[in-house]
PDB file of C-alpha atoms in Angstrom:
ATOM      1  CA  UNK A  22       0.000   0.000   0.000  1.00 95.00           C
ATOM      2  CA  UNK A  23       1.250   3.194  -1.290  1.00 97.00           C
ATOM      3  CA  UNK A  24       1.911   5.624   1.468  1.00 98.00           C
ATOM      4  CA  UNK A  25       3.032   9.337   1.135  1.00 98.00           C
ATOM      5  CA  UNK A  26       4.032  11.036   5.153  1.00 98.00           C
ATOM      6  CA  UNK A  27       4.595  14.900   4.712  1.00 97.00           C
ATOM      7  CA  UNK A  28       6.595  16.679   7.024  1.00 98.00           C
ATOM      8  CA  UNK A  29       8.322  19.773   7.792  1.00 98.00           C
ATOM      9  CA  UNK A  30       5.402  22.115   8.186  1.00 98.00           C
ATOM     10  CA  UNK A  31       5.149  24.828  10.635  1.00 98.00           C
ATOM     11  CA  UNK A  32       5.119  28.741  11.484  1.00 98.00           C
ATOM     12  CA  UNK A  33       7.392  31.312  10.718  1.00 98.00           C
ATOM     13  CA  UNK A  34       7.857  34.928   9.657  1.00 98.00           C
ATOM     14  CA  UNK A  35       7.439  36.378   6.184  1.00 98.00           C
ATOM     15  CA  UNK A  36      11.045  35.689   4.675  1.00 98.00           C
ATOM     16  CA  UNK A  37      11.968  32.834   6.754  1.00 98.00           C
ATOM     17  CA  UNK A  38      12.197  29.319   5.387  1.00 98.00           C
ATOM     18  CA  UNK A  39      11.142  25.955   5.717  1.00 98.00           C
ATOM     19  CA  UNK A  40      12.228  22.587   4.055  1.00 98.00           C
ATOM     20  CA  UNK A  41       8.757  19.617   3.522  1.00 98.00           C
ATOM     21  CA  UNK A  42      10.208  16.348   3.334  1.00 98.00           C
ATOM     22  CA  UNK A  43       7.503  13.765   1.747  1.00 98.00           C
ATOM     23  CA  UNK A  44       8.153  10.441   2.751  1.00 98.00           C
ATOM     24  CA  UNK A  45       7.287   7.453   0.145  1.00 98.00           C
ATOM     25  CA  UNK A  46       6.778   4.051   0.980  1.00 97.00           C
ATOM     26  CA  UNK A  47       5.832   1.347  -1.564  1.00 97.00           C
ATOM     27  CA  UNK A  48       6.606   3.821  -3.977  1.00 97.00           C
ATOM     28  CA  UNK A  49      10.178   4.975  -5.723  1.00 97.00           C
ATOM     29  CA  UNK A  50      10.313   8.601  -5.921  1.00 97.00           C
ATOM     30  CA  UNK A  51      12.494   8.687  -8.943  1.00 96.00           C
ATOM     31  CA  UNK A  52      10.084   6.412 -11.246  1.00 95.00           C
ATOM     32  CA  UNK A  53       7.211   9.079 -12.329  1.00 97.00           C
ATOM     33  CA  UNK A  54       6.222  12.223 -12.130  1.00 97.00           C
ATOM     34  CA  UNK A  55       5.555  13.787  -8.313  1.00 98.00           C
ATOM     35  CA  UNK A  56       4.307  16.862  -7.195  1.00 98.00           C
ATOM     36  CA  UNK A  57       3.687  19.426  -4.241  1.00 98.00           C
ATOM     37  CA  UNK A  58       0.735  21.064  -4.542  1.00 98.00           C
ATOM     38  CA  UNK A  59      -1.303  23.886  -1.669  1.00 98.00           C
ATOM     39  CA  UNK A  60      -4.399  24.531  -0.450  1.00 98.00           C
ATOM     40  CA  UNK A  61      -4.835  28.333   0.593  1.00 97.00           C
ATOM     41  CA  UNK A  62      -7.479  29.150   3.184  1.00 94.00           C
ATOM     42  CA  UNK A  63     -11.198  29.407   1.289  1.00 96.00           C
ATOM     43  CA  UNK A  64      -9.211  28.976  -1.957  1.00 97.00           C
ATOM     44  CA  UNK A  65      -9.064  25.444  -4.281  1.00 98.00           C
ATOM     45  CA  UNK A  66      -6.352  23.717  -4.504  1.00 98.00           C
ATOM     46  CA  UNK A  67      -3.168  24.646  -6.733  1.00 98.00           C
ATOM     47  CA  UNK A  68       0.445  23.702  -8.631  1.00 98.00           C
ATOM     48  CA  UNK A  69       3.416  24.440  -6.637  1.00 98.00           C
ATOM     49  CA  UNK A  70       6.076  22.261  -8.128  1.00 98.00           C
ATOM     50  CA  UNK A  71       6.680  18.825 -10.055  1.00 98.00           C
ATOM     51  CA  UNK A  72       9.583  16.723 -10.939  1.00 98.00           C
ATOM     52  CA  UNK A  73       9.631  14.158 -13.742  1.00 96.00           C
ATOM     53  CA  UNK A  74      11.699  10.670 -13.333  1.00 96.00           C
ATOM     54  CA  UNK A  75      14.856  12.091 -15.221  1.00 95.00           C
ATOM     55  CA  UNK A  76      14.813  15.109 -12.919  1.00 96.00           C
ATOM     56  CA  UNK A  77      13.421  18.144 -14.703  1.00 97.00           C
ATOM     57  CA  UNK A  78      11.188  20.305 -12.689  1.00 97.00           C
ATOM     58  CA  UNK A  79       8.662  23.347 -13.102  1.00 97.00           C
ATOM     59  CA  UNK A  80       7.380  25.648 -10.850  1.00 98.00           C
ATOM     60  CA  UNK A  81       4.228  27.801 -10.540  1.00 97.00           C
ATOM     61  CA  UNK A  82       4.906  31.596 -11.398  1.00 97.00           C
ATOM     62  CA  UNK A  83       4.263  32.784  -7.753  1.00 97.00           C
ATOM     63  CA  UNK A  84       7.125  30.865  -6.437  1.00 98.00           C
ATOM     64  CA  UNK A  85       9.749  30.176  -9.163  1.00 97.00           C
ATOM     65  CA  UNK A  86      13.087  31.494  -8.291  1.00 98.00           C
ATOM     66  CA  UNK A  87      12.017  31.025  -4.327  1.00 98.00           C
ATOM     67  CA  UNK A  88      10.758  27.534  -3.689  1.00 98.00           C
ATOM     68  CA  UNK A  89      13.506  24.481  -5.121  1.00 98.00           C
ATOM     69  CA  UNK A  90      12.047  20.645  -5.427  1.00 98.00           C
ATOM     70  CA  UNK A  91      14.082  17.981  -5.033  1.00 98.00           C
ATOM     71  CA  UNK A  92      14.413  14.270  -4.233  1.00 98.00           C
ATOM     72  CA  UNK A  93      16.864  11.982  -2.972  1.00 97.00           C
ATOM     73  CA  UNK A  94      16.977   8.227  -4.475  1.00 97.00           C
ATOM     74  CA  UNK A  95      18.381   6.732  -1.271  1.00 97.00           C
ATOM     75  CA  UNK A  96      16.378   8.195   1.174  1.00 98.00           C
ATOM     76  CA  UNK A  97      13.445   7.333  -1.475  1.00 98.00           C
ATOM     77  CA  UNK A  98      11.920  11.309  -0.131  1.00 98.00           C
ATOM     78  CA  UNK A  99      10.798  14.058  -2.293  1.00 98.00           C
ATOM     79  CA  UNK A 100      11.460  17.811  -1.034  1.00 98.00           C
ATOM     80  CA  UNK A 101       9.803  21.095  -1.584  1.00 98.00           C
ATOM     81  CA  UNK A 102      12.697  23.809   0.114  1.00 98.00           C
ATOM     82  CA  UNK A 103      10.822  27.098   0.449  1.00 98.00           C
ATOM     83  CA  UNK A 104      12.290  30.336   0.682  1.00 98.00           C
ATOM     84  CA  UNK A 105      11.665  34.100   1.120  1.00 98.00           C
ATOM     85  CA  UNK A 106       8.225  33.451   2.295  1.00 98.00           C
ATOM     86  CA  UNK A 107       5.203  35.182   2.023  1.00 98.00           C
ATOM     87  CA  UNK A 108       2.126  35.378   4.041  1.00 98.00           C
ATOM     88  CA  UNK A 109       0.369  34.397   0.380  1.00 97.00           C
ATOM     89  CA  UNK A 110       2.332  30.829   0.906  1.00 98.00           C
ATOM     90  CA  UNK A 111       0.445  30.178   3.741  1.00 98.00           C
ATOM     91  CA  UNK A 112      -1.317  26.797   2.989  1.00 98.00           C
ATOM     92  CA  UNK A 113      -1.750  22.980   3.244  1.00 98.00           C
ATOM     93  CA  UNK A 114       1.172  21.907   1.012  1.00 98.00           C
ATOM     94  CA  UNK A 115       0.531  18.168  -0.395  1.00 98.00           C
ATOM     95  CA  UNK A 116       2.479  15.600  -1.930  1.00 98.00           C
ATOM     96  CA  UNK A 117       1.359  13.593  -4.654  1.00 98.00           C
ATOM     97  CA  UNK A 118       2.590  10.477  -6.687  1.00 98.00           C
ATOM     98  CA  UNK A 119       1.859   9.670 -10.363  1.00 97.00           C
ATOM     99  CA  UNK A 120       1.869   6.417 -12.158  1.00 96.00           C
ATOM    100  CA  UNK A 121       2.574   8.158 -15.230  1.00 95.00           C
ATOM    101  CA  UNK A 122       5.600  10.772 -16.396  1.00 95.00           C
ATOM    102  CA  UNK A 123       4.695  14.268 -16.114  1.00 94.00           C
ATOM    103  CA  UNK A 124       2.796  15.624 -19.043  1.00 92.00           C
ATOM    104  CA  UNK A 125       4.578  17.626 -21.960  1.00 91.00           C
ATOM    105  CA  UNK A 126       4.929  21.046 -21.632  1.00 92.00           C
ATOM    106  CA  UNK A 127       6.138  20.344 -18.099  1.00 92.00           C
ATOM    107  CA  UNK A 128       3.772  22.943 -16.509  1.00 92.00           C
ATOM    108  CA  UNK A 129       0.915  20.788 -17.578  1.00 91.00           C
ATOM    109  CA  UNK A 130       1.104  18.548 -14.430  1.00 93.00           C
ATOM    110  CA  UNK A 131       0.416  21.449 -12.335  1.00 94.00           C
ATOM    111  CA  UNK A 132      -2.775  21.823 -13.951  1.00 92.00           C
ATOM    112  CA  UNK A 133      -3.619  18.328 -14.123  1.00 94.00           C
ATOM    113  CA  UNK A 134      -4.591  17.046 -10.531  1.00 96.00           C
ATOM    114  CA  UNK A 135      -6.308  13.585 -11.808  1.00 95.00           C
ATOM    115  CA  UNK A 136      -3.253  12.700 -13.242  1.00 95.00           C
ATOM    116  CA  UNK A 137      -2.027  12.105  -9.166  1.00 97.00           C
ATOM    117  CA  UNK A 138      -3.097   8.494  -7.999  1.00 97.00           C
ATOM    118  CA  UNK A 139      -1.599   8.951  -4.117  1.00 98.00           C
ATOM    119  CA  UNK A 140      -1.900  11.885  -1.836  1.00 98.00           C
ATOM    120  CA  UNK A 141      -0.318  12.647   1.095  1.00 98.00           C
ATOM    121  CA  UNK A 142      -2.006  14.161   4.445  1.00 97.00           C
ATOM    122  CA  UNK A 143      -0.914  17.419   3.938  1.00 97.00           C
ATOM    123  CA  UNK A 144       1.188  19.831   6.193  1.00 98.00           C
ATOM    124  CA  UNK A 145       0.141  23.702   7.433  1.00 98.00           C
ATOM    125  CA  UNK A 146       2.467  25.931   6.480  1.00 98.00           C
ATOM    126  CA  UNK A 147       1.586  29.360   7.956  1.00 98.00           C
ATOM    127  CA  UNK A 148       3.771  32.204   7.054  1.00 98.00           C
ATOM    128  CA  UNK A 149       3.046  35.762   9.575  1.00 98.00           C
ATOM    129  CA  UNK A 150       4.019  38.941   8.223  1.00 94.00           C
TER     130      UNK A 150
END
């Protein structure tokens, strides 16, 4: 049984920083596409990064150049390192695992929630100006 555990979550002060760790089990990280995605307060839920098997990534305009995903084989753990934060980051951030590659252009699997078969439980990131 698939299993995604986010962590990492928490409360800090616009500009600080936080690193999400998303734990897989029964599930390699580096095989298909994965993704972080957030749910604002009263809003739906959006893009925030994605990373294909061969390592490319895209980011949503609001955070490129500020929020860097990553992986590491070994630990079999995907990463979502977010930096210079604003109170508009505040959010449930989610994990999610494809079956499939990520779609072509790249920022398609932002768009494209059904494409994401497992979900993680979400952590609250809360950013205070």
């Amino acid at each position: 049984q698939v299993q995604l555990v986010e962590s990492g979550g928490g409360s800090v002060q616009a500009g600080g920083s936080l690193r999400l760790s998303c734990a897989a089990s029964a599930y390699t990280v580096s095989s298909y596409c994965m993704g972080w995605f957030r749910q604002p307060p009263g809003k739906e839920r959006e893009g925030v990064a994605s990373i294909n098997s061969d390592g490319e990534t895209t980011y949503a305009d609001s955070v490129q150049g500020r929020f860097t995903i990553s992986r590491d084989d070994d630990k079999n753990t995907l990463y979502l390192l977010l930096n210079s934060l604003k109170p508009e980051d505040t959010a449930m951030y989610y994990c999610a695992a494809s079956l499939r590659y990520c779609r072509w252009p790249l920022r398609l699997s932002l768009v494209r929630q059904s494409d994401y078969k497992y979900w993680g439980q979400g952590t609250q990131v809360t950013v205070s100006s």
